[in-house]
PDB file of C-alpha atoms and ligand atoms in Angstrom:
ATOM      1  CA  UNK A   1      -3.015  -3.350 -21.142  1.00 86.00           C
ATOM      2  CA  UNK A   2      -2.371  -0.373 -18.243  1.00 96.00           C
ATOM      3  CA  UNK A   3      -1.103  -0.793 -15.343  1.00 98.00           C
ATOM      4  CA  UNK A   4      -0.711   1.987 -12.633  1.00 98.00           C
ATOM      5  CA  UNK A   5       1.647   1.317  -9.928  1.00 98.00           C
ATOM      6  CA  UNK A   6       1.224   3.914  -6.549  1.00 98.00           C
ATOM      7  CA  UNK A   7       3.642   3.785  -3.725  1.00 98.00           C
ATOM      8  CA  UNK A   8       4.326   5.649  -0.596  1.00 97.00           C
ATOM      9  CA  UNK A   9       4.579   5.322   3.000  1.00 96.00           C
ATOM     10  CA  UNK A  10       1.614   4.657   5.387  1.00 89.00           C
ATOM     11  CA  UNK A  11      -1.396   7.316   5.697  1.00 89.00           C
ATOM     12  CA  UNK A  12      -0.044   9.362   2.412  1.00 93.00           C
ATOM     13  CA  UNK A  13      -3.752   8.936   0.912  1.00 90.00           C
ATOM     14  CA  UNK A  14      -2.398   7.312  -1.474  1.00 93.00           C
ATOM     15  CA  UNK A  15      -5.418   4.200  -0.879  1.00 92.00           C
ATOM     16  CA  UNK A  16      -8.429   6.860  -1.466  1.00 93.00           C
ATOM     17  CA  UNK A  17      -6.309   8.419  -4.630  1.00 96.00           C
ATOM     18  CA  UNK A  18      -5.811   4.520  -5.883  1.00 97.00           C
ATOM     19  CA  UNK A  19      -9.403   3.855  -5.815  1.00 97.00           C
ATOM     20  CA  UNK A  20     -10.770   7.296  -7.447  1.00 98.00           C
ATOM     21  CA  UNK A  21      -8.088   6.549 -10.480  1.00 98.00           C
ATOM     22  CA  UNK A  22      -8.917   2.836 -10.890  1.00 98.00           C
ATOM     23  CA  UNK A  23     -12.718   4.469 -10.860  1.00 98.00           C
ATOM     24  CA  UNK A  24     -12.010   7.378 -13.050  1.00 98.00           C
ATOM     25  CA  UNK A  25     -10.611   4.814 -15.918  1.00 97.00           C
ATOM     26  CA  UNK A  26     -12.519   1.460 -15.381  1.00 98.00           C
ATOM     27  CA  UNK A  27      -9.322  -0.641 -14.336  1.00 98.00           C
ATOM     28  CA  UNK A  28      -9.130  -3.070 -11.596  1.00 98.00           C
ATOM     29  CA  UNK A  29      -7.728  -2.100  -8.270  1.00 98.00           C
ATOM     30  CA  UNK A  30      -5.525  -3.766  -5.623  1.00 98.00           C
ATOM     31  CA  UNK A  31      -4.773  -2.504  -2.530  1.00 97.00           C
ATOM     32  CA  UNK A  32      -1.369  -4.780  -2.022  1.00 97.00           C
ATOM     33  CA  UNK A  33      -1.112  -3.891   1.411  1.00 96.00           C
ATOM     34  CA  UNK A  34      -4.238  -5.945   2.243  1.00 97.00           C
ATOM     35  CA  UNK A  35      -2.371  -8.832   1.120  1.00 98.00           C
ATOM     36  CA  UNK A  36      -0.243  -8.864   3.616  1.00 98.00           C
ATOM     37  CA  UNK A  37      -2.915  -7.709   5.930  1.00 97.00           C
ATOM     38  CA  UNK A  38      -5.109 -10.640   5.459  1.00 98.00           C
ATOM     39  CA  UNK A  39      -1.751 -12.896   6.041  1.00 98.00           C
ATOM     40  CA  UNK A  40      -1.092 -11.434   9.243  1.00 98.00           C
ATOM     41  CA  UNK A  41      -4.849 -11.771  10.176  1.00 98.00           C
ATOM     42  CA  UNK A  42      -4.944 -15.528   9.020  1.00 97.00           C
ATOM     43  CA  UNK A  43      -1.944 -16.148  11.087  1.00 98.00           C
ATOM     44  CA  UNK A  44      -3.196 -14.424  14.216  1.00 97.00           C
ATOM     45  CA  UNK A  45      -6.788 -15.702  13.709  1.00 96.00           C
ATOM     46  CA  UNK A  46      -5.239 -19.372  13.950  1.00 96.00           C
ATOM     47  CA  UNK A  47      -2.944 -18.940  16.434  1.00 97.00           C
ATOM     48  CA  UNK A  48       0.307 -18.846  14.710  1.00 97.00           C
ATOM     49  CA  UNK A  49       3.589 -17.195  14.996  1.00 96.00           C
ATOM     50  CA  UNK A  50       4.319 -14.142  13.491  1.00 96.00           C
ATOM     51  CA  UNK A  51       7.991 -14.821  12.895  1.00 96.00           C
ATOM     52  CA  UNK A  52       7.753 -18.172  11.281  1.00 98.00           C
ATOM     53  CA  UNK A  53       8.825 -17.552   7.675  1.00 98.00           C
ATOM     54  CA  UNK A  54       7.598 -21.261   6.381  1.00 98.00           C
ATOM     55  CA  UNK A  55       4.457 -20.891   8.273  1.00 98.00           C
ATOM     56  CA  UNK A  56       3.558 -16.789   6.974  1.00 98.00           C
ATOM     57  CA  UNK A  57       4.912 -18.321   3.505  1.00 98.00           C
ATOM     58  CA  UNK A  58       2.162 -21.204   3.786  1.00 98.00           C
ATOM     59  CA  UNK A  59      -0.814 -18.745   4.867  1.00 98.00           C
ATOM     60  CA  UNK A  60       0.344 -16.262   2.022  1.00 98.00           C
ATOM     61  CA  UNK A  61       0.499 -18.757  -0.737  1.00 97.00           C
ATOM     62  CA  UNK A  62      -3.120 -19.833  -0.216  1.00 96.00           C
ATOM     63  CA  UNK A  63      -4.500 -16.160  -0.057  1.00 95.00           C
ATOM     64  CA  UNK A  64      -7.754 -15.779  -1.810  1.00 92.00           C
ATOM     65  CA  UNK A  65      -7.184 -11.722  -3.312  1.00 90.00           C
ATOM     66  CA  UNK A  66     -11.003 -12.007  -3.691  1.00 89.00           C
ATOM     67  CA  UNK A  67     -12.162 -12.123   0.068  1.00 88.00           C
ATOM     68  CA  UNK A  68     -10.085  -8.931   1.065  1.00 94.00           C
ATOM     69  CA  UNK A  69     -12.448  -7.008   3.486  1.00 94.00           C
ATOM     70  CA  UNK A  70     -10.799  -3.561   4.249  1.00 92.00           C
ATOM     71  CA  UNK A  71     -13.202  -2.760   7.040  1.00 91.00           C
ATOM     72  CA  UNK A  72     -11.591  -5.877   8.668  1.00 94.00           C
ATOM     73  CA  UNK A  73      -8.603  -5.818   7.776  1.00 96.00           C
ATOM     74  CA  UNK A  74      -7.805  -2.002   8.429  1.00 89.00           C
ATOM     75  CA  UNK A  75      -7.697  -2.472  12.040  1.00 87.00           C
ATOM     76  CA  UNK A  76      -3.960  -1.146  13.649  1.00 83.00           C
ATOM     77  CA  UNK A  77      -2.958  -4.577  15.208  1.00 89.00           C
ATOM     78  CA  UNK A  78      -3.103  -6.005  11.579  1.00 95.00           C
ATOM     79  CA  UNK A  79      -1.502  -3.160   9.901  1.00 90.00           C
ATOM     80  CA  UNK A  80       1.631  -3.518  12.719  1.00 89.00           C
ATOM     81  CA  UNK A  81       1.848  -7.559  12.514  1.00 94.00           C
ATOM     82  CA  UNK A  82       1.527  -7.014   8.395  1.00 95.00           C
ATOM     83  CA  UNK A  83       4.587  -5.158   8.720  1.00 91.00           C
ATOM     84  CA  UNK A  84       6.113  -7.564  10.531  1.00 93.00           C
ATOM     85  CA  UNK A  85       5.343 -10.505   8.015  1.00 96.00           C
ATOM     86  CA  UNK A  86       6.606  -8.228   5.099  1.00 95.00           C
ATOM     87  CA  UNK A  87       9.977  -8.281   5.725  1.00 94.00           C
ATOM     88  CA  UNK A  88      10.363 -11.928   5.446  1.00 97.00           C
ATOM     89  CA  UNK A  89      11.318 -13.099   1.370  1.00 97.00           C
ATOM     90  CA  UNK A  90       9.706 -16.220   0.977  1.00 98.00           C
ATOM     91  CA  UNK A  91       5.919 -14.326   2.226  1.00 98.00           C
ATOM     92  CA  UNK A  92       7.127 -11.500  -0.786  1.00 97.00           C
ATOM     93  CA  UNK A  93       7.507 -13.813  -2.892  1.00 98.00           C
ATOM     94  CA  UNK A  94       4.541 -15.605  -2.595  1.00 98.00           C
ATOM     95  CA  UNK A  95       2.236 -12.534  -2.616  1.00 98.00           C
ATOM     96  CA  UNK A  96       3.799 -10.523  -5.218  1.00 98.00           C
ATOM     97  CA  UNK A  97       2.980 -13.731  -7.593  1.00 98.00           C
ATOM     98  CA  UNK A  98      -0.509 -13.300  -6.747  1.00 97.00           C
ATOM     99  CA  UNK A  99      -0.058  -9.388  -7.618  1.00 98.00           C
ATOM    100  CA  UNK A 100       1.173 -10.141 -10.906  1.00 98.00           C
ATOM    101  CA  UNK A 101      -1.113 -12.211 -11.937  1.00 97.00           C
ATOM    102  CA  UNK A 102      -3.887  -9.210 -10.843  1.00 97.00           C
ATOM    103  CA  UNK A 103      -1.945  -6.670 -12.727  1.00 98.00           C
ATOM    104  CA  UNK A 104      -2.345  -8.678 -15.791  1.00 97.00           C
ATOM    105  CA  UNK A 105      -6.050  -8.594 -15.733  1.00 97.00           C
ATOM    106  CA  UNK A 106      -7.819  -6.285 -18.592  1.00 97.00           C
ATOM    107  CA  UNK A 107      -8.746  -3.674 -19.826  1.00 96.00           C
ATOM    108  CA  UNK A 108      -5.869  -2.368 -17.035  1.00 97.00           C
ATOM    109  CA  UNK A 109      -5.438  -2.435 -13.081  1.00 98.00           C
ATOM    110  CA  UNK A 110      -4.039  -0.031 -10.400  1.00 98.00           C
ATOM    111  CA  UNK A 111      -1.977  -1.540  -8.077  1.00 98.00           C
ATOM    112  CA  UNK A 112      -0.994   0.706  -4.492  1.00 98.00           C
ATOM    113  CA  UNK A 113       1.515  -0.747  -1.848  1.00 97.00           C
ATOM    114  CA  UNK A 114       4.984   0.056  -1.246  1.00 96.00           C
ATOM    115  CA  UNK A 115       7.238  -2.002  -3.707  1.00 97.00           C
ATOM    116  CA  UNK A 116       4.846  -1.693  -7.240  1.00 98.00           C
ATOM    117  CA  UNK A 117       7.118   0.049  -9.341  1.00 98.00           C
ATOM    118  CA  UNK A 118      10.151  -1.383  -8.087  1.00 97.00           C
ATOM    119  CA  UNK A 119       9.142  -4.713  -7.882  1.00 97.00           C
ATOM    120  CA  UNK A 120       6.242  -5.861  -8.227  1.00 98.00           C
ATOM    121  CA  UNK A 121       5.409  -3.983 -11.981  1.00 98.00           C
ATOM    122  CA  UNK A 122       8.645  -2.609 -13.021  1.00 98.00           C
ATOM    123  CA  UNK A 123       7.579  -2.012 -16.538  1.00 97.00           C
ATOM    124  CA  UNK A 124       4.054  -0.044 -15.367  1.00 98.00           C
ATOM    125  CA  UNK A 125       2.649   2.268 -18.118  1.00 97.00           C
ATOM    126  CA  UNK A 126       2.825   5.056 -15.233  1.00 98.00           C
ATOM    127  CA  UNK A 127       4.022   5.105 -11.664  1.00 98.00           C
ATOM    128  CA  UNK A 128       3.520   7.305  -8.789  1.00 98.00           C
ATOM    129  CA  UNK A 129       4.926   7.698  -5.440  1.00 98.00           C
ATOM    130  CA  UNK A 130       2.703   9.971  -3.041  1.00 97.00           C
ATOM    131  CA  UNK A 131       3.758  10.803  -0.419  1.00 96.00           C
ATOM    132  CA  UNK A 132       3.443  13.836   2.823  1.00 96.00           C
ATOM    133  CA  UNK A 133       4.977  14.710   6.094  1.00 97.00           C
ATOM    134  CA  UNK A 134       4.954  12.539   8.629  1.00 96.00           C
ATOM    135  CA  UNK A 135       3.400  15.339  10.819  1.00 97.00           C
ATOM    136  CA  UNK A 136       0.857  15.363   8.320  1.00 97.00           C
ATOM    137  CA  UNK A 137       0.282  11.937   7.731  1.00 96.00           C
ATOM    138  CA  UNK A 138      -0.234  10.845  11.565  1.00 97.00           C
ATOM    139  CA  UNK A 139      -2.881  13.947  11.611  1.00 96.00           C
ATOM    140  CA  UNK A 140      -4.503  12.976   8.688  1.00 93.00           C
ATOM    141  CA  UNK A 141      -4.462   9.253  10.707  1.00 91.00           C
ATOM    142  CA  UNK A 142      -5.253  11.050  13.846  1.00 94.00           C
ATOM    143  CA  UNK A 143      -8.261  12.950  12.299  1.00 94.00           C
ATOM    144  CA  UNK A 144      -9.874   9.862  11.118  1.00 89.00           C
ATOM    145  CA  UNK A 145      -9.897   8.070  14.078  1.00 90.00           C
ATOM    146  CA  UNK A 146     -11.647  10.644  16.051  1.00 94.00           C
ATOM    147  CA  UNK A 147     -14.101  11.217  13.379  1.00 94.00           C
ATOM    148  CA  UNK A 148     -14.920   7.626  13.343  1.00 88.00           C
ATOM    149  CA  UNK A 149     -16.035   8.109  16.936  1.00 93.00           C
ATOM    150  CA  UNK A 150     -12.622   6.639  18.568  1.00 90.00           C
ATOM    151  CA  UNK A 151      -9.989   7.836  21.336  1.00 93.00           C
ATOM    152  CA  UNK A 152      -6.116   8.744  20.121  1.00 93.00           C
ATOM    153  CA  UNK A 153      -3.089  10.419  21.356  1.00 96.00           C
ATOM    154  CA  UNK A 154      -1.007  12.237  18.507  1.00 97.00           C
ATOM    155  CA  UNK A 155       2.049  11.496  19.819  1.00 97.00           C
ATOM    156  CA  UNK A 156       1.179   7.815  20.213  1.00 96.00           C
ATOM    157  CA  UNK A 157       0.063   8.036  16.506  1.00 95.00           C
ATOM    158  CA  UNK A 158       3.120  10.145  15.016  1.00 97.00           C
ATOM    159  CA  UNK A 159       5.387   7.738  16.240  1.00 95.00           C
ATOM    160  CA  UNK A 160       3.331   4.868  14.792  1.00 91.00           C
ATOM    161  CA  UNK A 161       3.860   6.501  11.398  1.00 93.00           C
ATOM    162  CA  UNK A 162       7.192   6.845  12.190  1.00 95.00           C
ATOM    163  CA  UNK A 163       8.175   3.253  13.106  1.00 92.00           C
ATOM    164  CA  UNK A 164       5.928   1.754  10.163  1.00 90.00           C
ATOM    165  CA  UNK A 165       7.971   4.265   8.200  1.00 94.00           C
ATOM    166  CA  UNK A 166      11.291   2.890   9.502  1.00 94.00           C
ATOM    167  CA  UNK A 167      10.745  -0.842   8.729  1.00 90.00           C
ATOM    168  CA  UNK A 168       9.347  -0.183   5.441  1.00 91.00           C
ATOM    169  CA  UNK A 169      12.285   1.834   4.601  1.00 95.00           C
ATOM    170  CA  UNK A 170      14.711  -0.256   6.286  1.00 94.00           C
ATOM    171  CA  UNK A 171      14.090  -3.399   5.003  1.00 91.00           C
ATOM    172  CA  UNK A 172      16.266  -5.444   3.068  1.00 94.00           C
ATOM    173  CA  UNK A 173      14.174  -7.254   0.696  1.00 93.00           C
ATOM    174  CA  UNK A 174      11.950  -4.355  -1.242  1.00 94.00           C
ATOM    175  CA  UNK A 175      12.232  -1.585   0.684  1.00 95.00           C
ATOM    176  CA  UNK A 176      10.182   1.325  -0.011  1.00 96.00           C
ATOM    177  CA  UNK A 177      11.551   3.509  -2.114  1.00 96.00           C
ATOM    178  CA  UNK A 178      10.764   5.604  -5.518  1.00 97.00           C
ATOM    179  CA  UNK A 179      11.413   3.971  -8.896  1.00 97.00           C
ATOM    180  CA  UNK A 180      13.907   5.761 -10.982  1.00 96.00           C
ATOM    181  CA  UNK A 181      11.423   6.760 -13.396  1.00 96.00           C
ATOM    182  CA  UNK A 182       8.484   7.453 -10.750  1.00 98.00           C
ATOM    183  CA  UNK A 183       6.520  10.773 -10.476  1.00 97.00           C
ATOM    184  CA  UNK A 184       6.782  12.221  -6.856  1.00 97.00           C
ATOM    185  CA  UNK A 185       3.313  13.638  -5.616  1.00 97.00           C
ATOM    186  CA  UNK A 186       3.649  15.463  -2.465  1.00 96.00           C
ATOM    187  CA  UNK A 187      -0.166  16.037  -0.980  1.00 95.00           C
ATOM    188  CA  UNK A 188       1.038  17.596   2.182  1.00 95.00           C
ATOM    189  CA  UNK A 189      -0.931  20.350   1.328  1.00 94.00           C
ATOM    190  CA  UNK A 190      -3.282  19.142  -1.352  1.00 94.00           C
ATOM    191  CA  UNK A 191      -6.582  18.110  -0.734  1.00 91.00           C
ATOM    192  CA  UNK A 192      -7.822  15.051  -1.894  1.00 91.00           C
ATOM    193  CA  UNK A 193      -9.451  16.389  -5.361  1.00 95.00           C
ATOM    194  CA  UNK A 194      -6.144  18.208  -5.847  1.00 96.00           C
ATOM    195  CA  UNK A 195      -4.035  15.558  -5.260  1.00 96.00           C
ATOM    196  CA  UNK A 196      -6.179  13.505  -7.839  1.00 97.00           C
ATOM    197  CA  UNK A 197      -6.508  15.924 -10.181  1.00 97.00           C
ATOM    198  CA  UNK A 198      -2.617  16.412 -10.250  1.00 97.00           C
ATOM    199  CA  UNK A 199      -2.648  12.375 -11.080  1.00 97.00           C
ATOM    200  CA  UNK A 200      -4.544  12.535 -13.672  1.00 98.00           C
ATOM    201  CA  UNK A 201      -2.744  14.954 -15.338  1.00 97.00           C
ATOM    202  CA  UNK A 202       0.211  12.714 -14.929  1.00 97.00           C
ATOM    203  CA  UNK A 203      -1.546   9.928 -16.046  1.00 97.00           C
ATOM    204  CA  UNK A 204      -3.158  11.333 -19.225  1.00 97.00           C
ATOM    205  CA  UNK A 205       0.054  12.560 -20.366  1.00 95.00           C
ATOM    206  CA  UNK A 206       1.675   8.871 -19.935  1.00 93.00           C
ATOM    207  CA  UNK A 207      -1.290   7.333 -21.689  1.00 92.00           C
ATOM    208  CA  UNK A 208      -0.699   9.774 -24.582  1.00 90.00           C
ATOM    209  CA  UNK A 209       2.676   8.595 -25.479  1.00 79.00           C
TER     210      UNK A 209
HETATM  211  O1  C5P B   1      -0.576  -0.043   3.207  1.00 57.03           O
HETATM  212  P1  C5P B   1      -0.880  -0.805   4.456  1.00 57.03           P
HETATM  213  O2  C5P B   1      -0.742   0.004   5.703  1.00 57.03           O
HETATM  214  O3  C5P B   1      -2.184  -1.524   4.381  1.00 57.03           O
HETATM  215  O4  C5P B   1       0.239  -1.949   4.511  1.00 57.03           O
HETATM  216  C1  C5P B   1       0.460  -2.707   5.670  1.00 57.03           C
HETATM  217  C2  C5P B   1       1.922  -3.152   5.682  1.00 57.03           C
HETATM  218  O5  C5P B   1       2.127  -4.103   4.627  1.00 57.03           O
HETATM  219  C3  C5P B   1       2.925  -2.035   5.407  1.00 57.03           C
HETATM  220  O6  C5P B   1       3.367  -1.376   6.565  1.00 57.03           O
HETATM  221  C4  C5P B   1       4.073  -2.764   4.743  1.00 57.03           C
HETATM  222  O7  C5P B   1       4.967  -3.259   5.700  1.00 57.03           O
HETATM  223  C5  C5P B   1       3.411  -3.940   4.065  1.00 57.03           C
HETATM  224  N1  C5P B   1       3.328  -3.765   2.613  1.00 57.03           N
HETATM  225  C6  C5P B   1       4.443  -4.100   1.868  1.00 57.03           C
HETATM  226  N2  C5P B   1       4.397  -4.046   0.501  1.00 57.03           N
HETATM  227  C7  C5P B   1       3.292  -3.633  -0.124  1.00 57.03           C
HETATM  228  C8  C5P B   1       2.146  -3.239   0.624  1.00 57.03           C
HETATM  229  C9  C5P B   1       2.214  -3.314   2.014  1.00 57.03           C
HETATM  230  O8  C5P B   1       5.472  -4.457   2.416  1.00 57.03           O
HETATM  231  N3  C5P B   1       3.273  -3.619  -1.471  1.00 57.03           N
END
């Protein structure tokens, strides 16, 4: 069994590169950070505090991994109360069981978030940690949310991927961070079939060993 853990901070592409790889070789894919998406979306849906550990615990240990809707869930509200849910142990704990028991699936999975190969699949066959600028990454963010017809202010978004960057990073339970033995893949100024075709080298070369 394979299993391909990819970390980095918000809006490094690493969600597109995820789902090309986990196409390219047949393996299951799970986009972690709709797991704490959909929590924050049950919890808001229903009414419920945010910063009510038990409570976000409860919602995340009844999460059904196979009802996660991206179009839904990718909207910025969710992605800014997800973060907020993430820092709290006992709503980690609960979700990265559910993860595990995904990455165990065959004939292999790739899992993206923020804590896979520190945490959630220590012993992956190969991990990656992809990552940009921040200038880039709010542009990149900035770009798509014109070209899906909406209104944005860079600034507004840059500092977005700057205070999403600081509570991932700042947290105390899994913080994000490389593993020891990740491979760093910078796509600041890669395009997308670069930055994929730079994985897959990677990857090929770990699957050969
Ligand atoms: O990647 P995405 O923006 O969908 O993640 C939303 C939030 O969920 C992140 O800002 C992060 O706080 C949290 N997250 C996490 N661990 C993961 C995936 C996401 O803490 N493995």
């Amino acid at each position: 069994m394979t299993t391909i853990a990819i970390d980095g901070p918000a809006a490094a592409g690493k969600g597109t590169l995820s789902r090309r790889i986990a196409e390219a070789y047949g393996y299951h894919h799970l986009d972690t950070g709709l797991t704490y998406r959909a929590t924050a979306k049950a919890l808001l849906d229903r009414g419920l505090p945010l910063d009510d550990e038990a409570i976000a615990a409860d919602v995340a240990r009844n999460l059904d991994l196979s009802g996660l809707d991206r179009a839904v869930l990718s909207a910025h509200g969710i992605g800014e109360a997800a973060s907020k849910i993430a820092v709290m142990p006992a709503v980690r704990r609960a979700l990265v069981e559910a993860q595990r028991e995904f990455a165990a699936r065959e004939p292999g999975t790739v899992l993206d978030g923020r804590d896979i190969g520190t945490v959630v699949c220590p012993d992956a066959t190969v991990k990656l940690y992809v990552t940009a600028s921040a200038d880039i990454r709010a542009r990149r963010r900035y770009d798509e949310i014109i070209a899906g017809g909406g209104t944005a202010d860079y600034d507004a978004v840059f500092e977005d991927v700057r205070r999403r960057d600081a509570r991932d990073m700042g947290r105390v339970d899994s913080p994000l961070r490389p593993a020891e033995n990740a491979h760093l893949l910078d796509t600041s100024e890669m395009s997308i079939e670069a930055a994929f075709s730079a994985a897959k080298s990677i990857i090929d070369a770990a699957l050969k060993h």
